[in-house]
PDB file of C-alpha atoms in Angstrom:
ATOM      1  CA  UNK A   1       0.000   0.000   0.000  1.00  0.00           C
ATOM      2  CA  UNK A   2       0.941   3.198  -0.929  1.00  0.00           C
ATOM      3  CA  UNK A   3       1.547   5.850   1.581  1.00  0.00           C
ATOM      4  CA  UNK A   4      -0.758   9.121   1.505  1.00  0.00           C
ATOM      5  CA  UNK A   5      -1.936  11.911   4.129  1.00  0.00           C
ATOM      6  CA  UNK A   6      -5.634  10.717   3.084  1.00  0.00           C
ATOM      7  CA  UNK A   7      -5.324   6.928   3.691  1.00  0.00           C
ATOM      8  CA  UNK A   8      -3.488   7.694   6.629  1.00  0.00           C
ATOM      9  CA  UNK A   9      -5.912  10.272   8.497  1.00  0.00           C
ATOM     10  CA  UNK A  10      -8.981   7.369   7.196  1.00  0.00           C
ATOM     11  CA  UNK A  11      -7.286   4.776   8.612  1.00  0.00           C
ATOM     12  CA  UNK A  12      -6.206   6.709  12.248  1.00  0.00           C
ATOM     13  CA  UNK A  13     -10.454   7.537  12.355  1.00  0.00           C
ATOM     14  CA  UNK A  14     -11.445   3.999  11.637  1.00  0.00           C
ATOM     15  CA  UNK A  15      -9.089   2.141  14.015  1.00  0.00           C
ATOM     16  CA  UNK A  16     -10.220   4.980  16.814  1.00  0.00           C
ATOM     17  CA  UNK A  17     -13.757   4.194  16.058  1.00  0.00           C
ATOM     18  CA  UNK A  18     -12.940   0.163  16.534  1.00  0.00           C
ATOM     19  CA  UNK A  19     -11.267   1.342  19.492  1.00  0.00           C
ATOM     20  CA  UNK A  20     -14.078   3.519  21.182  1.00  0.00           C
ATOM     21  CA  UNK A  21     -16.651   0.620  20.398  1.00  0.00           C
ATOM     22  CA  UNK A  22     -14.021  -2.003  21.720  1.00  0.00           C
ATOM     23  CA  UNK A  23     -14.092   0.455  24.765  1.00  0.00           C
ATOM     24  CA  UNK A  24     -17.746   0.548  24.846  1.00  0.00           C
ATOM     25  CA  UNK A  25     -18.791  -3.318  24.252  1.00  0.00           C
ATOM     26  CA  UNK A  26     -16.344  -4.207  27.263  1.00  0.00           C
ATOM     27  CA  UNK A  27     -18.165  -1.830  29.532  1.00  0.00           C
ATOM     28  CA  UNK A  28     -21.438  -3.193  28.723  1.00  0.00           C
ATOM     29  CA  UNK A  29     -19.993  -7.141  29.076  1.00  0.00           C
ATOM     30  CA  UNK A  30     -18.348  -5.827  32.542  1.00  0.00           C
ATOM     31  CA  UNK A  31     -21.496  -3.833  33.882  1.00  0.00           C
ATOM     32  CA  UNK A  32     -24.475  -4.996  31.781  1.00  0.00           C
ATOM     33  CA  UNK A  33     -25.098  -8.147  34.225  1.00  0.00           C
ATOM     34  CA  UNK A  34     -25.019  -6.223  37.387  1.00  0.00           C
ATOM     35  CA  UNK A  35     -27.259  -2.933  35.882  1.00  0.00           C
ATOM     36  CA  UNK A  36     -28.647  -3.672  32.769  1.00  0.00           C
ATOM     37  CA  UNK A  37     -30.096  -7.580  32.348  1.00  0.00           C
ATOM     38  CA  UNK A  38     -29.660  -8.665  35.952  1.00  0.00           C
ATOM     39  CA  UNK A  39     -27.627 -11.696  35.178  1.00  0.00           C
ATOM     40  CA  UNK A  40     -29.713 -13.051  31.996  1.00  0.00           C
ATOM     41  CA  UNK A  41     -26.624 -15.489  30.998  1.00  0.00           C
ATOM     42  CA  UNK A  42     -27.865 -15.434  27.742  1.00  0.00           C
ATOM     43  CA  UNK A  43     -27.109 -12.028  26.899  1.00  0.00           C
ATOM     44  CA  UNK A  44     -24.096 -11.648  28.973  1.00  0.00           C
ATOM     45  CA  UNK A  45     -22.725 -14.802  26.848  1.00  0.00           C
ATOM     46  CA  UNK A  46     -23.912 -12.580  23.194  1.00  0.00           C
ATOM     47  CA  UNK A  47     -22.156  -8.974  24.776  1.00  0.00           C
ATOM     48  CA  UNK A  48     -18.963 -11.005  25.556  1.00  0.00           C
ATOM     49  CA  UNK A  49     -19.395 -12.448  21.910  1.00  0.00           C
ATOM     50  CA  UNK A  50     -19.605  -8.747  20.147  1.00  0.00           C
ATOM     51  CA  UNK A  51     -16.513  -7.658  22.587  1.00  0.00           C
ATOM     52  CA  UNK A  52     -14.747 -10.511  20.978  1.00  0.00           C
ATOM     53  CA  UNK A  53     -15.710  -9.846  17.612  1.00  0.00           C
ATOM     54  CA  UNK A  54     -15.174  -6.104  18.272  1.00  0.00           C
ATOM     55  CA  UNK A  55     -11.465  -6.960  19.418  1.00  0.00           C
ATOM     56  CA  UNK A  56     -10.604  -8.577  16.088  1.00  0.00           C
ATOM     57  CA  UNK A  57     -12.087  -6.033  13.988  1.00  0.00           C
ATOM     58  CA  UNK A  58      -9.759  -3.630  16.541  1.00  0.00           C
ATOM     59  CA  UNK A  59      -6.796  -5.672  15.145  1.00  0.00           C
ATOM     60  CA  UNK A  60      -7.854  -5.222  11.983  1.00  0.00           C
ATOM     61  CA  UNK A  61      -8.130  -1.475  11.748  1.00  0.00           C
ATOM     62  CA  UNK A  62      -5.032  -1.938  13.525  1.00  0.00           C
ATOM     63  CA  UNK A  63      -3.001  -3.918  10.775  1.00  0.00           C
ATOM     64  CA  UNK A  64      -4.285  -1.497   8.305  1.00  0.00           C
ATOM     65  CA  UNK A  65      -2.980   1.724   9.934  1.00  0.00           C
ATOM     66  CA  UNK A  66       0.274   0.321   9.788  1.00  0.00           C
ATOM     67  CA  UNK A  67      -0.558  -0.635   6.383  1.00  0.00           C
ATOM     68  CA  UNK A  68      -0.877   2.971   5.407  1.00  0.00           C
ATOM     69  CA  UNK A  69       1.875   4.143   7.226  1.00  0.00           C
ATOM     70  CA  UNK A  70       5.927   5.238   5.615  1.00  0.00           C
ATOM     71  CA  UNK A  71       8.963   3.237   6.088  1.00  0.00           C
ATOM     72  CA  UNK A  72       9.944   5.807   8.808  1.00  0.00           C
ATOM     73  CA  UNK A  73       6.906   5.846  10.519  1.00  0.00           C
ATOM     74  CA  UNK A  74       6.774   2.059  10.415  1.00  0.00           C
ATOM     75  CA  UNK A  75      10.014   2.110  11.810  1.00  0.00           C
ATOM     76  CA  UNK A  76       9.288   4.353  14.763  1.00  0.00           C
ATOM     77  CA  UNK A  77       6.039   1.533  15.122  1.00  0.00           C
ATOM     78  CA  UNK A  78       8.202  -0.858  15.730  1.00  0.00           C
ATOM     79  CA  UNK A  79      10.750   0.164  17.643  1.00  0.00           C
ATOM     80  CA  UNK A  80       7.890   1.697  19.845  1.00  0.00           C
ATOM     81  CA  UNK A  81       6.191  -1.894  20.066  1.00  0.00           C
ATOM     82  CA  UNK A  82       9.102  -3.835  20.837  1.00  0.00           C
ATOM     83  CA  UNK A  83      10.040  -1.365  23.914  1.00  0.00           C
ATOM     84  CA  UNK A  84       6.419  -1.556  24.863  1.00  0.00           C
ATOM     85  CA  UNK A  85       6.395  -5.490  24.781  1.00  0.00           C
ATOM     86  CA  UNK A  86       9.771  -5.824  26.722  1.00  0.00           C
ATOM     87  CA  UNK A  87       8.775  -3.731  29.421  1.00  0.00           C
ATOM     88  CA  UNK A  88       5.048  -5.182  29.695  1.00  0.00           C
ATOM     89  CA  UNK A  89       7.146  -9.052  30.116  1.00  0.00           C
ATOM     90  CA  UNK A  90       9.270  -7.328  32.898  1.00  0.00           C
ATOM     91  CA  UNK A  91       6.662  -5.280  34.613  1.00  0.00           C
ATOM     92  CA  UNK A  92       4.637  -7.825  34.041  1.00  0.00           C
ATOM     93  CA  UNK A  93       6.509 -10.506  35.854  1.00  0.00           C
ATOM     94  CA  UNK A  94       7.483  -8.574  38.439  1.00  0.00           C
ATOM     95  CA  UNK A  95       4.032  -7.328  39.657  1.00  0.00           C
ATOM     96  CA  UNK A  96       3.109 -10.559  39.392  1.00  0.00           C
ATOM     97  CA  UNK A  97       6.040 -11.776  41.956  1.00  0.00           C
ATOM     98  CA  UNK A  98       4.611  -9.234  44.003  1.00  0.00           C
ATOM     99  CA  UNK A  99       1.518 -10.369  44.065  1.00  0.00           C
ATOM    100  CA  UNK A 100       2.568 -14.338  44.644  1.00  0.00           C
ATOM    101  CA  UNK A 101       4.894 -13.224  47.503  1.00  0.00           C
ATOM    102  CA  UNK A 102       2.598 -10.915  49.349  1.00  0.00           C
ATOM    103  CA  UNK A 103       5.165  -8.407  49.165  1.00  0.00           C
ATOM    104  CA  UNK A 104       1.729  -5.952  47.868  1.00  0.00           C
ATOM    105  CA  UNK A 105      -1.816  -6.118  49.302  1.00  0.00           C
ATOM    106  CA  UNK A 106      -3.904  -6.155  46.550  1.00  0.00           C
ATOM    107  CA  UNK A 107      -4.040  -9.113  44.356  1.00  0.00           C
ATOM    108  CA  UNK A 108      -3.052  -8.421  40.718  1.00  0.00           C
ATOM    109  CA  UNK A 109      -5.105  -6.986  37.895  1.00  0.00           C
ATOM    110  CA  UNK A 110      -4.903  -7.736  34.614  1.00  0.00           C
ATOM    111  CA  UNK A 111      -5.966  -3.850  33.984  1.00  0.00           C
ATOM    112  CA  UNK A 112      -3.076  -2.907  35.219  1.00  0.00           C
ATOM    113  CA  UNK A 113      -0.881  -4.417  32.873  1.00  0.00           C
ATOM    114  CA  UNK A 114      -3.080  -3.091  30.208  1.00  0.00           C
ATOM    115  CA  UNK A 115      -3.009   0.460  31.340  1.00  0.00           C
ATOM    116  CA  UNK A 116       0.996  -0.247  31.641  1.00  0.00           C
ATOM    117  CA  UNK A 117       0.719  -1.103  27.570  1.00  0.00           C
ATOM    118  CA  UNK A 118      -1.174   2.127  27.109  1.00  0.00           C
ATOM    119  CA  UNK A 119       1.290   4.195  28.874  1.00  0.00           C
ATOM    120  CA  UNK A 120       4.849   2.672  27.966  1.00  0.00           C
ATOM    121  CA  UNK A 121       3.232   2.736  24.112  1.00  0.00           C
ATOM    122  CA  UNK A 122       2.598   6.078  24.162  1.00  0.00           C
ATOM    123  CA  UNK A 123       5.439   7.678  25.961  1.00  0.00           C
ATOM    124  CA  UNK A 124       8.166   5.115  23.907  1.00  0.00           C
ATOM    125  CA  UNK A 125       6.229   6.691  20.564  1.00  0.00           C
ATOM    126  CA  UNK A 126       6.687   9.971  21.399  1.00  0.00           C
ATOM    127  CA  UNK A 127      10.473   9.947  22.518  1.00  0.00           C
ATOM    128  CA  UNK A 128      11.682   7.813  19.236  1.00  0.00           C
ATOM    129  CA  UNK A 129       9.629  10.277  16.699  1.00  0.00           C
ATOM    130  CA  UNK A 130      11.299  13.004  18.331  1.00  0.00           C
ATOM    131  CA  UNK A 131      14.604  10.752  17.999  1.00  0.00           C
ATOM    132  CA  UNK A 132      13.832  11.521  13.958  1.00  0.00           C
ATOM    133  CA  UNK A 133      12.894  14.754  13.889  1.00  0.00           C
TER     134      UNK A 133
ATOM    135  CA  UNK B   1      24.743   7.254   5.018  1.00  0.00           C
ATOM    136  CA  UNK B   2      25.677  10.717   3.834  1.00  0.00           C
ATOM    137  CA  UNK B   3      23.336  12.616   1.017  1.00  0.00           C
ATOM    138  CA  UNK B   4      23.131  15.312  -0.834  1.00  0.00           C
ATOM    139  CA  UNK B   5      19.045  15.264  -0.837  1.00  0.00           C
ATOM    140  CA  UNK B   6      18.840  18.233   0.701  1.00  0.00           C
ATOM    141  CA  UNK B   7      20.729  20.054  -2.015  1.00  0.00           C
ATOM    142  CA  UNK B   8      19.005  18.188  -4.789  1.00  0.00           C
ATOM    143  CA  UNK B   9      15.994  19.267  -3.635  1.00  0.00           C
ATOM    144  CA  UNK B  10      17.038  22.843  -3.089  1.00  0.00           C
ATOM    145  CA  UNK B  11      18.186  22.969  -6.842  1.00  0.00           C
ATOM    146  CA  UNK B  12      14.983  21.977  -8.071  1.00  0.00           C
ATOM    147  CA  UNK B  13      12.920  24.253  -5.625  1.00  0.00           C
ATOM    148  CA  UNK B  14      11.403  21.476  -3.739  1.00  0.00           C
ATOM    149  CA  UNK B  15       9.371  21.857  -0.522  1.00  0.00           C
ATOM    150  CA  UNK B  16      10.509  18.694   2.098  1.00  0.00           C
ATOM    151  CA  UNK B  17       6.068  18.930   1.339  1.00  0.00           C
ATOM    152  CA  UNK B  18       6.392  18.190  -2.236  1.00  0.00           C
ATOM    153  CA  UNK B  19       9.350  15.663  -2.427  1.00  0.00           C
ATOM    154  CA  UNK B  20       7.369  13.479   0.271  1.00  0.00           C
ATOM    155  CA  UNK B  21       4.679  13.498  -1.905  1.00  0.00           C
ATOM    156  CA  UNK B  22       6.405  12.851  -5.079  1.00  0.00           C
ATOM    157  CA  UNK B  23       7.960   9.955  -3.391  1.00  0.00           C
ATOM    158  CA  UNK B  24       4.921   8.860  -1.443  1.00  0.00           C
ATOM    159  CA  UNK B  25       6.260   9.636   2.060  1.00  0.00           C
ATOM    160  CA  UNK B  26       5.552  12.439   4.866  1.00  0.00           C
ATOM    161  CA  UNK B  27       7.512  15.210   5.451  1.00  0.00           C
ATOM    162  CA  UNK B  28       8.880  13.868   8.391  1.00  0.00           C
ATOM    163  CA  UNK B  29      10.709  11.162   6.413  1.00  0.00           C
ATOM    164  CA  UNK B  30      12.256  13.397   4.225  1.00  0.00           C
ATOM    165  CA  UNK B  31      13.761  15.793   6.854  1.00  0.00           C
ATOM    166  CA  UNK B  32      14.740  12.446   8.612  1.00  0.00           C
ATOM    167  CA  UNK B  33      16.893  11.340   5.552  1.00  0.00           C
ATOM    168  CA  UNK B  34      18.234  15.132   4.848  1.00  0.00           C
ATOM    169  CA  UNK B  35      19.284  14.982   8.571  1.00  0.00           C
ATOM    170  CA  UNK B  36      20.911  11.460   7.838  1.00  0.00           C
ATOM    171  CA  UNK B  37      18.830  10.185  10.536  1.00  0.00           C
ATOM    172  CA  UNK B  38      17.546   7.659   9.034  1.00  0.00           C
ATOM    173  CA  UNK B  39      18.632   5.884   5.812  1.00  0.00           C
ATOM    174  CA  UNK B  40      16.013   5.287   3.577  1.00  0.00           C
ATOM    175  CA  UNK B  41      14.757   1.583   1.894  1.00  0.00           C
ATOM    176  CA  UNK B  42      15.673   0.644  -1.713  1.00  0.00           C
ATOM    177  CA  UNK B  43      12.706   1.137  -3.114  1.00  0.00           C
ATOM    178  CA  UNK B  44      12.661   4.890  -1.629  1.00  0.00           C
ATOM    179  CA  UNK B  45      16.186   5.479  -2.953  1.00  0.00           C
ATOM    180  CA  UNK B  46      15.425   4.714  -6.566  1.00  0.00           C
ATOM    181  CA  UNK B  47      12.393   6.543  -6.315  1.00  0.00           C
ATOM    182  CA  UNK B  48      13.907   9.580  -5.143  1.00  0.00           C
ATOM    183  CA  UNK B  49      17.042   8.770  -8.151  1.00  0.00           C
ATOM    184  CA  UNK B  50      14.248   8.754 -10.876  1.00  0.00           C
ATOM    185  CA  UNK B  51      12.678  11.504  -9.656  1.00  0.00           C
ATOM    186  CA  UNK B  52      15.889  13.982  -9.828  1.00  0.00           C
ATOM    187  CA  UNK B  53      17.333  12.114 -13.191  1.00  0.00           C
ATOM    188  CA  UNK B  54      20.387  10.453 -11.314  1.00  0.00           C
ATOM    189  CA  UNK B  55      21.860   7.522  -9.789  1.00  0.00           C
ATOM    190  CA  UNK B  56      21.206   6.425  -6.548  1.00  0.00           C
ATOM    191  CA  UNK B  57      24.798   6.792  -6.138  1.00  0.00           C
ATOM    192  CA  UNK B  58      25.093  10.670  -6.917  1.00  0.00           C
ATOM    193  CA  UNK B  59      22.445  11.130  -4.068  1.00  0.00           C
ATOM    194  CA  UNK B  60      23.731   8.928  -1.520  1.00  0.00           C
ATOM    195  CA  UNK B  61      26.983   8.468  -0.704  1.00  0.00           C
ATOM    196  CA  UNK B  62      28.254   5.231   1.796  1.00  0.00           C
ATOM    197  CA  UNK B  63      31.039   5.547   3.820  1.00  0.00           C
ATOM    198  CA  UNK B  64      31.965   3.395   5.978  1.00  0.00           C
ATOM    199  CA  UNK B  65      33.383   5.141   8.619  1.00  0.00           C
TER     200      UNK B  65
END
């Protein structure tokens, strides 16, 4: 795929609209039960479905961005995900050791590692584009 | 990798803007390789040769020191 301003800007809005309705079928699988259908199984088991379904189609959008993204910008991608995955093993672990030795209170959350993603994607992105420019 | 993109680009009153887009790459990428921060791909390098009438050679120059 060629790269163009266009593509590029299409593809940013549709993987942030997969994103946002990612967002928004895991809050209705994580709440719906307890405030919406009181525990119907039936349609907790379908909103866990379309959460699924809406992950993939995430992925998707997400493959395609990089798709319509430059050599350099590609480049910066990956150096960005590679830090990010790294430190997510390490932290990871580690919080997890925590956790298994009592050395914290709280049990470990998987949410925590994903915020961790989040943050060590972002911040890694920013310093390595500014490497380039 | 040393160039001389920035000069090529100069003679034939090119904005960073309109070589990207010549090429098919952002702005960015262009100052990145005039900066010799990054070294562009093969393909990019030809691209940018048939674009000025030259060989890749004339534009980029390999030392390896």
């Amino acid at each position: 795929m060629t790269y163009s301003m266009k593509t590029k800007k299409q593809q940013v809005l549709n993987l942030a609209g997969w994103t946002w309705s990612w967002v928004a079928t895991l809050a209705l699988a994580t709440f719906g039960p307890q405030f919406i259908w009181d525990d119907h199984q039936l349609l907790t088991i379908l909103f866990v479905g379309l959460n699924f379904a809406n992950g993939i189609a995430m992925v998707i959008a997400n493959r395609h961005f990089f798709n319509s993204l430059d050599e350099l910008q590609r480049k910066i991608q990956l150096e960005a995900l590679g830090i990010t995955l790294g430190l997510t093993v390490i932290i990871g672990i580690t919080y997890s050791l925590l956790d298994t030795t009592n050395l914290i209170g709280a049990d470990a959350e998987i949410g925590f590692l994903v915020g961790i993603i989040g943050i060590v994607y972002m911040v890694s992105t920013l310093i390595i584009r500014k490497r380039y420019a | 990798m040393r160039n001389k993109l920035k000069v090529l680009r100069a003679e034939h009153n090119l904005t960073q803007e309109q070589l990207g887009k010549a090429v098919e790459v952002s702005r960015q990428t262009i100052n990145a390789i005039e900066k010799e921060k990054f070294d562009p791909s093969l393909v990019l390098a030809i691209k940018l040769a048939r674009l000025f009438k030259t060989e890749i050679e004339s534009i980029f120059i390999y030392a390896k020191d």
